[in-house]
Amino acid sequence: MTLPPVEQLVRARIGLDPLSLGAATFPRVVAARMSARRVGSTADYAGVLAADPTEWAALVEELVVSEGWFFRGGAAYFRELAKWLRERAAGRTPRVLSVPCGCGEEPYSLALALDDEGVPGLATIDAVDLSPASVRRAEAARYPAFAFREAGADPRPQHFREVGANRWELDPRVRAAVRLRVGNLVAADFLAAEAPFDLILCRNLFIYLTDEARGRAVVNLHRLLAPGGRLCLTPAEADRLPPGLFTAEGSAGLATFVRTEEARPKPAAKSGAIPRPAASADAPVVPAARLDPPASTTAARELADAGNLDAARAACERAVRAGPSAEWYSLLGVIDLAAGRAGDAESSFRRALYLDPDHREALTHLAMLCDRRGDAGPASGLRRRLARLPEATA
Ligand SMILES: C[S@@+](CC[C@H](N)C(=O)[O-])C[C@H]1O[C@@H](n2cnc3c(N)ncnc32)[C@H](O)[C@@H]1O
C-alpha cells in the first residue's frame, strides 16, 4: 500500500499512528499547516517537511498529546515505585527514565514520592519527550489546577506555591531532581550514550504508536534497562508490548516487565513486584468507525485499551449472550476492574474459570482481588494453580 506522503513521514520519523488520534484529527491538522504555509498539495507539503525542520517541529507539536497530571495512576503507585527504588538502591544511586515525560508531571510525581518517603534525591530521574514545547513546560514547572486532578493526591500544600490565577509552581528543590531533555524513543540512537536505567516508566505512549514503531521503541527500552530493572507501562498498554524482549513481572497481565532473559520460571512473589497502577482515565477518543461491534476479543480489547470501556463492555455482553466463553468473560472482568467495579469483575473471572479452569488471566486477576480483600488462603490457592500451568509463550 502506498501511504500518503505526509502520513508516511510521520509514521517513519516519530512512529505515530494517525488513526490513534481519531479519524478526523490528522487530516485537519495537516490541512491547517498546509494552509498556514500556503502549500497546495500533500506531496508538496511532504517536501516542505523533509526540507524544513521548523515546519516539521510545528506539525509535530500539533500532533502530540502531551496531557498528563500529577500522580496519574494513583499516589499509591508512585509510593510503591519509591519504595522499590529504596530497596534497589543498596548504597548507590538508582537511575530512572521517564519517557515520554509529557510536561513533567510523571517524573516530578516520582521525585515527590521519593521526597514523601523521606529519601529525596535518592534516584537520578531523566525525563525525555519528543515535544520541545512539552519539555519547556516541564522546565517551567508551572501547572494549572487540572494537573492535580488525581483523587486523594494533591501535592500542592507541601510542594507548590501559587504564582498567579490558578497556577502553581513546583518547589525548585524537587525540580532539581529531574533532568529534562528532548528525544525520540523510536529513533535508533535514542539515548545512545546513556548508561542503563534501573526503572523505566513508559506510560501512555504505546497507544499512539504503530506496531512497527512499538517494535523500535521496545528495542531501545531493552537496551536501556539495567539487569534486574523494571519497565512500567499502563495496564491499558500491557498487551501492546511486542512479544519477545520483555516478560510481565509477577503475574501475567500486570503492567510491569522485566527483560525476558531474566524472567523467572514462576510468577514472582510479592516482594520486588511493583503494583498495577489504576486504569488510565484519559485514553484517546476512538474513531467512530472503530465503534462497530467487535467480532473478536482482540478488537474488544483494543476498544478497552483506547478507553472506550462502555463499548468494549457492550461487545463482551453481546458475545457472552451469543455463546459464553472464558476469553470473553475474562475480558469482561478486566473491563469491570478498569471501571472500578471489583464485585462484577470477580464474578466474571469466576465464570471464566468455570468454563476454563486454567485461564491464566482470570486466575491472575482473581488472585489479586482475593489478596485485596485479605483472603490470603483463596489467593494462594489460585496462585498455586497458576504456578502449575505450563509456561506462557511470549
Ligand atoms: C499522553 S503523554 C504521556 C506523558 C506521561 N508519560 C503520562 O503518562 O502522563 C504522551 C507524550 O508522548 C510524547 N511522544 C510521542 N511520540 C514520542 C516519541 N516517539 N518519543 C518520545 N516521546 C513521544 C508526546 O510528545 C507526549 O508528550
Coordinates of C-alpha atoms and ligand atoms in Angstrom, one line a residue:
M1 CA 0.0 0.0 0.0
T2 CA 1.3 3.5 -0.8
L3 CA 0.7 5.7 2.2
P4 CA 0.1 9.4 1.6
P5 CA 3.5 11.1 1.8
V6 CA 2.9 13.2 4.9
E7 CA 1.5 10.2 6.8
Q8 CA 4.4 8.1 5.7
L9 CA 6.9 10.7 7.1
V10 CA 5.1 10.9 10.4
R11 CA 5.0 7.1 10.8
A12 CA 8.6 6.7 9.9
R13 CA 10.0 9.6 12.0
I14 CA 8.0 9.5 15.2
G15 CA 6.1 6.3 14.9
L16 CA 2.7 8.0 15.4
D17 CA -0.3 6.0 14.1
P18 CA -2.5 8.9 12.8
L19 CA -5.7 6.9 13.5
S20 CA -4.9 6.8 17.2
L21 CA -5.8 10.5 17.3
G22 CA -9.3 9.8 15.8
A23 CA -10.1 9.7 12.1
A24 CA -10.5 13.4 11.6
T25 CA -7.6 14.9 13.6
F26 CA -4.7 14.1 11.3
P27 CA -6.2 15.4 8.1
R28 CA -7.4 18.5 9.9
V29 CA -4.0 19.3 11.4
V30 CA -2.2 18.7 8.1
A31 CA -4.7 20.8 6.2
A32 CA -4.3 23.7 8.7
R33 CA -0.4 23.5 8.4
M34 CA -0.6 23.4 4.6
S35 CA -2.8 26.4 4.6
A36 CA -0.5 28.3 7.1
R37 CA 2.4 27.5 4.7
R38 CA 0.3 28.2 1.6
V39 CA 1.1 24.8 0.2
G40 CA -1.5 23.3 -2.2
S41 CA -0.8 19.5 -2.3
T42 CA 0.2 16.9 0.3
A43 CA 3.1 15.8 -1.9
D44 CA 4.5 19.4 -1.9
Y45 CA 3.9 19.7 1.9
A46 CA 5.8 16.4 2.4
G47 CA 8.7 18.1 0.5
V48 CA 8.5 21.2 2.8
L49 CA 8.5 18.9 5.9
A50 CA 11.5 17.0 4.6
A51 CA 13.5 20.2 3.9
D52 CA 12.4 22.5 6.8
P53 CA 12.9 21.4 10.4
T54 CA 10.9 24.3 11.7
E55 CA 7.8 23.2 9.8
W56 CA 8.4 19.6 10.9
A57 CA 8.6 20.8 14.5
A58 CA 5.4 22.8 14.1
L59 CA 3.5 19.8 12.7
V60 CA 4.8 17.5 15.5
E61 CA 3.6 20.0 18.2
E62 CA 0.1 19.9 16.7
L63 CA 0.0 16.1 16.6
V64 CA 1.3 15.1 20.1
V65 CA -1.0 14.6 23.0
S66 CA 1.1 15.8 26.0
E67 CA -1.6 15.9 28.6
G68 CA -0.8 14.4 31.9
W69 CA -1.3 15.1 35.6
F70 CA 0.4 14.5 38.9
F71 CA 0.3 11.0 40.4
R72 CA -1.5 9.7 37.4
G73 CA -2.3 6.1 38.2
G74 CA -2.6 6.8 41.9
A75 CA -0.4 8.1 44.7
A76 CA -0.1 4.5 46.0
Y77 CA 1.5 3.5 42.7
F78 CA 4.2 6.2 42.9
R79 CA 4.7 5.4 46.6
E80 CA 5.4 1.8 45.7
L81 CA 7.8 2.8 43.0
A82 CA 9.7 4.9 45.5
K83 CA 9.8 2.0 47.9
W84 CA 11.1 -0.3 45.2
L85 CA 13.8 2.2 44.4
R86 CA 14.8 2.4 48.0
E87 CA 15.2 -1.3 48.2
R88 CA 17.1 -1.4 44.9
A89 CA 19.4 1.4 45.9
A90 CA 21.5 -0.5 48.4
G91 CA 24.1 2.3 48.8
R92 CA 24.1 3.5 45.2
T93 CA 22.0 6.0 43.3
P94 CA 19.4 4.2 41.1
R95 CA 18.7 5.6 37.7
V96 CA 15.2 6.3 36.5
L97 CA 14.0 7.2 33.0
S98 CA 10.6 8.7 32.3
V99 CA 9.8 8.5 28.6
P100 CA 7.7 10.2 27.4
C101 CA 7.5 12.7 30.3
G102 CA 4.9 15.0 28.7
C103 CA 5.0 18.3 30.6
G104 CA 6.9 16.8 33.6
E105 CA 4.0 15.6 35.8
E106 CA 5.2 12.0 35.8
P107 CA 8.9 12.4 36.7
Y108 CA 8.1 15.1 39.2
S109 CA 5.5 12.8 40.8
L110 CA 8.2 10.2 41.3
A111 CA 10.5 12.9 42.8
L112 CA 7.7 14.0 45.1
A113 CA 7.1 10.4 46.1
L114 CA 10.8 9.9 47.0
D115 CA 10.6 13.1 49.0
D116 CA 7.5 11.9 50.8
E117 CA 9.2 8.6 51.5
G118 CA 11.9 10.5 53.3
V119 CA 14.5 9.8 50.6
P120 CA 14.6 13.0 48.5
G121 CA 17.1 12.8 45.7
L122 CA 17.6 9.0 46.2
A123 CA 17.5 8.4 42.4
T124 CA 18.5 10.4 39.4
I125 CA 15.5 10.9 37.2
D126 CA 15.9 11.5 33.5
A127 CA 12.8 12.7 31.7
V128 CA 12.6 12.8 27.9
D129 CA 9.8 13.8 25.5
L130 CA 9.6 14.2 21.7
S131 CA 7.9 17.6 22.1
P132 CA 10.3 20.6 22.8
A133 CA 7.2 22.6 23.9
S134 CA 6.3 20.0 26.5
V135 CA 9.9 19.9 27.7
R136 CA 9.9 23.7 28.1
R137 CA 6.6 23.5 30.1
A138 CA 8.2 20.8 32.2
E139 CA 11.2 23.1 32.8
A140 CA 8.9 26.0 33.8
A141 CA 7.1 23.6 36.2
R142 CA 4.0 25.8 36.5
Y143 CA 0.8 23.9 36.4
P144 CA -3.0 24.6 36.3
A145 CA -5.4 23.1 38.8
F146 CA -6.3 20.5 36.3
A147 CA -2.8 18.9 36.7
F148 CA -3.8 18.0 40.3
R149 CA -6.9 16.0 39.5
E150 CA -5.8 12.6 40.7
A151 CA -8.2 11.8 43.6
G152 CA -6.5 11.9 47.0
A153 CA -3.1 13.0 45.8
D154 CA -2.8 16.8 45.8
P155 CA 0.9 17.7 46.4
R156 CA 0.2 21.5 46.3
P157 CA 0.1 22.3 50.0
Q158 CA 3.6 21.0 50.7
H159 CA 5.4 21.3 47.4
F160 CA 4.0 24.1 45.3
R161 CA 3.5 27.8 45.6
E162 CA 0.7 29.8 43.9
V163 CA 2.1 32.0 41.3
G164 CA -1.0 33.6 39.7
A165 CA -4.6 32.9 38.9
N166 CA -5.0 29.2 39.1
R167 CA -1.3 28.3 38.6
W168 CA 1.1 26.6 40.9
E169 CA 4.9 26.3 40.7
L170 CA 6.8 23.3 41.9
D171 CA 9.4 23.7 44.6
P172 CA 12.9 24.2 42.9
R173 CA 14.4 21.5 45.2
V174 CA 12.1 18.9 43.6
R175 CA 12.6 20.2 40.1
A176 CA 16.3 19.8 40.6
A177 CA 15.9 16.1 40.9
V178 CA 14.7 15.7 37.3
R179 CA 16.9 16.2 34.2
L180 CA 14.8 17.1 31.2
R181 CA 15.5 16.8 27.6
V182 CA 14.1 16.3 24.1
G183 CA 14.3 12.9 22.5
N184 CA 12.6 10.4 20.2
L185 CA 12.1 7.0 21.7
V186 CA 11.6 5.4 18.3
A187 CA 14.9 6.7 16.9
A188 CA 17.7 4.1 16.7
D189 CA 20.1 6.4 18.5
F190 CA 17.8 7.2 21.3
L191 CA 19.9 8.0 24.5
A192 CA 22.7 6.1 22.8
A193 CA 25.4 7.4 25.2
E194 CA 23.4 6.7 28.4
A195 CA 24.1 4.0 30.9
P196 CA 21.2 1.7 31.6
F197 CA 18.4 2.6 33.9
D198 CA 17.0 0.7 36.9
L199 CA 13.5 1.8 36.3
I200 CA 11.8 3.0 33.1
L201 CA 8.4 4.5 33.0
C202 CA 6.9 4.4 29.5
R203 CA 3.3 5.2 30.0
N204 CA 0.6 6.4 27.7
L205 CA 2.7 6.3 24.6
F206 CA 2.2 2.9 23.1
I207 CA -1.5 3.7 22.5
Y208 CA -0.4 6.2 19.9
L209 CA 2.3 4.3 18.1
T210 CA 2.2 2.0 15.0
D211 CA 3.1 -1.7 15.6
E212 CA 6.3 -1.1 13.7
A213 CA 7.3 1.9 15.9
R214 CA 6.4 0.0 19.1
G215 CA 8.9 -2.6 17.9
R216 CA 11.6 0.1 17.5
A217 CA 10.7 1.6 20.9
V218 CA 11.0 -1.8 22.6
V219 CA 14.4 -2.5 21.2
N220 CA 15.6 0.8 22.8
L221 CA 13.9 0.2 26.1
H222 CA 15.5 -3.2 26.2
R223 CA 18.9 -1.7 25.6
L224 CA 18.3 0.9 28.2
L225 CA 17.0 -1.3 31.0
A226 CA 19.7 -2.4 33.6
P227 CA 19.9 -6.0 34.7
G228 CA 17.2 -6.6 37.3
G229 CA 15.5 -3.4 36.3
R230 CA 11.8 -2.8 35.7
L231 CA 9.8 -1.4 32.8
C232 CA 6.4 0.1 33.7
L233 CA 3.6 0.6 31.2
T234 CA -0.1 1.3 31.9
P235 CA -2.4 -1.7 32.2
A236 CA -4.2 -0.5 29.1
E237 CA -0.9 -0.8 27.1
A238 CA 0.4 -4.0 28.6
D239 CA -0.7 -6.2 25.8
R240 CA 0.6 -3.8 23.2
L241 CA 4.1 -4.6 24.2
P242 CA 5.6 -6.6 21.3
P243 CA 6.4 -10.1 22.4
G244 CA 10.0 -11.3 22.9
L245 CA 12.2 -8.9 24.7
F246 CA 10.1 -8.3 27.9
T247 CA 8.1 -10.6 30.1
A248 CA 5.4 -9.5 32.6
E249 CA 6.8 -9.4 36.1
G250 CA 5.0 -11.2 38.9
S251 CA 2.0 -12.5 37.0
A252 CA 0.7 -12.2 33.5
G253 CA -1.5 -9.2 32.8
L254 CA 0.4 -6.8 35.1
A255 CA 1.9 -3.7 33.6
T256 CA 5.4 -4.2 34.9
F257 CA 8.0 -6.0 32.9
V258 CA 11.5 -7.5 33.2
R259 CA 13.9 -8.4 30.4
T260 CA 12.8 -11.8 29.2
E261 CA 16.2 -13.3 29.7
E262 CA 15.8 -12.5 33.4
A263 CA 12.2 -13.7 33.8
R264 CA 11.8 -16.2 36.5
P265 CA 10.1 -19.5 35.6
K266 CA 7.4 -19.0 38.1
P267 CA 5.3 -15.9 38.9
A268 CA 7.3 -13.7 41.3
A269 CA 6.5 -13.5 45.0
K270 CA 5.1 -10.2 46.4
S271 CA 8.4 -8.6 47.3
G272 CA 10.1 -6.8 44.4
A273 CA 6.9 -6.5 42.5
I274 CA 5.5 -3.1 41.5
P275 CA 1.7 -3.0 41.8
R276 CA -0.6 -2.4 39.0
P277 CA -1.5 1.3 38.6
A278 CA -5.1 2.5 38.4
A279 CA -6.6 2.5 35.0
S280 CA -5.9 5.5 32.8
A281 CA -8.9 7.8 32.6
D282 CA -7.8 9.8 29.6
A283 CA -7.3 7.3 26.8
P284 CA -7.8 8.8 23.3
V285 CA -11.1 9.1 21.7
V286 CA -11.7 6.1 19.4
P287 CA -12.7 6.9 15.8
A288 CA -16.3 6.3 15.1
A289 CA -15.5 3.6 12.6
R290 CA -13.9 1.5 15.3
L291 CA -17.1 1.5 17.4
D292 CA -18.7 -1.1 15.3
P293 CA -19.4 -4.3 17.3
P294 CA -16.1 -6.1 17.5
A295 CA -16.1 -9.6 16.2
S296 CA -13.2 -10.8 18.3
T297 CA -11.8 -10.3 21.9
T298 CA -8.8 -8.7 20.3
A299 CA -10.9 -6.0 18.8
A300 CA -12.9 -5.5 22.0
R301 CA -9.6 -5.3 23.9
E302 CA -8.5 -2.6 21.6
L303 CA -11.6 -0.6 22.4
A304 CA -11.0 -1.1 26.1
D305 CA -7.3 -0.1 25.7
A306 CA -8.4 3.0 24.0
G307 CA -10.5 3.9 27.0
N308 CA -13.9 3.1 25.4
L309 CA -14.9 0.8 28.3
D310 CA -18.7 1.1 27.7
A311 CA -18.4 0.0 24.1
A312 CA -16.0 -2.8 25.0
R313 CA -18.3 -3.9 27.8
A314 CA -21.3 -3.9 25.5
A315 CA -19.4 -6.1 23.0
C316 CA -18.5 -8.6 25.7
E317 CA -22.1 -8.8 26.9
R318 CA -23.3 -9.4 23.4
A319 CA -20.7 -12.1 22.9
V320 CA -21.4 -14.0 26.1
R321 CA -25.1 -13.9 25.4
A322 CA -24.4 -15.4 22.0
G323 CA -22.1 -18.1 23.3
P324 CA -20.3 -17.9 26.7
S325 CA -16.5 -18.3 26.6
A326 CA -13.8 -18.0 29.1
E327 CA -12.0 -15.5 27.0
W328 CA -15.0 -13.1 26.8
Y329 CA -15.8 -13.4 30.5
S330 CA -12.2 -12.7 31.4
L331 CA -12.2 -9.6 29.2
L332 CA -15.4 -8.5 30.8
G333 CA -13.7 -8.9 34.2
V334 CA -10.7 -6.8 33.0
I335 CA -13.1 -4.1 31.8
D336 CA -15.0 -4.1 35.1
L337 CA -11.8 -3.9 37.0
A338 CA -10.7 -0.9 34.9
A339 CA -14.1 0.8 35.6
G340 CA -13.6 0.2 39.4
R341 CA -16.4 -2.5 39.6
A342 CA -14.4 -5.1 41.6
G343 CA -17.5 -7.1 42.5
D344 CA -18.7 -7.5 38.9
A345 CA -15.1 -8.2 37.8
E346 CA -14.8 -11.0 40.4
S347 CA -18.0 -12.8 39.2
S348 CA -16.8 -12.5 35.5
F349 CA -13.4 -14.1 36.4
R350 CA -15.2 -16.9 38.3
R351 CA -17.4 -17.6 35.2
A352 CA -14.3 -17.6 33.0
L353 CA -12.7 -20.2 35.4
Y354 CA -15.8 -22.2 35.4
L355 CA -15.5 -22.5 31.6
D356 CA -11.7 -22.9 31.6
P357 CA -10.2 -23.7 35.0
D358 CA -6.7 -22.9 33.5
H359 CA -7.5 -19.4 32.2
R360 CA -4.3 -17.6 33.1
E361 CA -5.7 -14.0 33.0
A362 CA -8.7 -14.9 35.1
L363 CA -6.6 -16.8 37.7
T364 CA -4.2 -13.8 37.9
H365 CA -6.8 -11.2 38.5
L366 CA -9.0 -13.3 40.8
A367 CA -5.9 -13.9 43.0
M368 CA -5.2 -10.2 43.1
L369 CA -8.8 -9.5 44.0
C370 CA -8.7 -12.1 46.8
D371 CA -5.5 -10.5 48.0
R372 CA -7.0 -7.1 48.0
R373 CA -9.8 -8.0 50.4
G374 CA -7.4 -10.0 52.6
D375 CA -8.5 -13.5 51.5
A376 CA -4.9 -14.9 51.7
G377 CA -6.0 -18.6 51.5
P378 CA -8.0 -18.5 48.3
A379 CA -5.4 -16.1 46.8
S380 CA -2.6 -18.6 47.4
G381 CA -4.7 -21.4 46.1
L382 CA -5.2 -19.5 42.9
R383 CA -1.5 -18.8 42.6
R384 CA -0.7 -22.4 43.1
R385 CA -3.0 -23.2 40.2
L386 CA -1.2 -20.5 38.2
A387 CA 2.2 -21.9 39.0
R388 CA 1.1 -25.4 37.8
L389 CA 0.3 -24.0 34.3
P390 CA 2.7 -24.6 31.5
E391 CA 4.9 -21.6 30.8
A392 CA 3.2 -19.0 28.6
T393 CA 4.9 -18.5 25.3
A394 CA 5.8 -14.8 24.6
Ligands
LIG1 C1 0.0 11.4 26.9 S1 1.7 12.0 27.1 C2 2.2 10.8 28.3 C3 3.0 11.5 29.4 C4 3.2 10.7 30.7 N1 4.1 9.5 30.4 C5 1.9 10.2 31.3 O1 1.6 9.1 31.3 O2 1.2 11.1 31.8 C6 2.3 11.4 25.6 C7 3.6 12.0 25.2 O3 4.3 11.2 24.3 C8 5.2 12.1 23.6 N2 5.7 11.3 22.4 C9 5.0 11.0 21.3 N3 5.8 10.3 20.5 C10 7.0 10.2 21.1 C11 8.3 9.6 20.7 N4 8.4 9.0 19.5 N5 9.3 9.7 21.6 C12 9.2 10.3 22.8 N6 8.0 10.9 23.1 C13 7.0 10.8 22.3 C14 4.3 13.3 23.3 O4 5.1 14.4 23.0 C15 3.5 13.4 24.6 O5 4.1 14.4 25.4

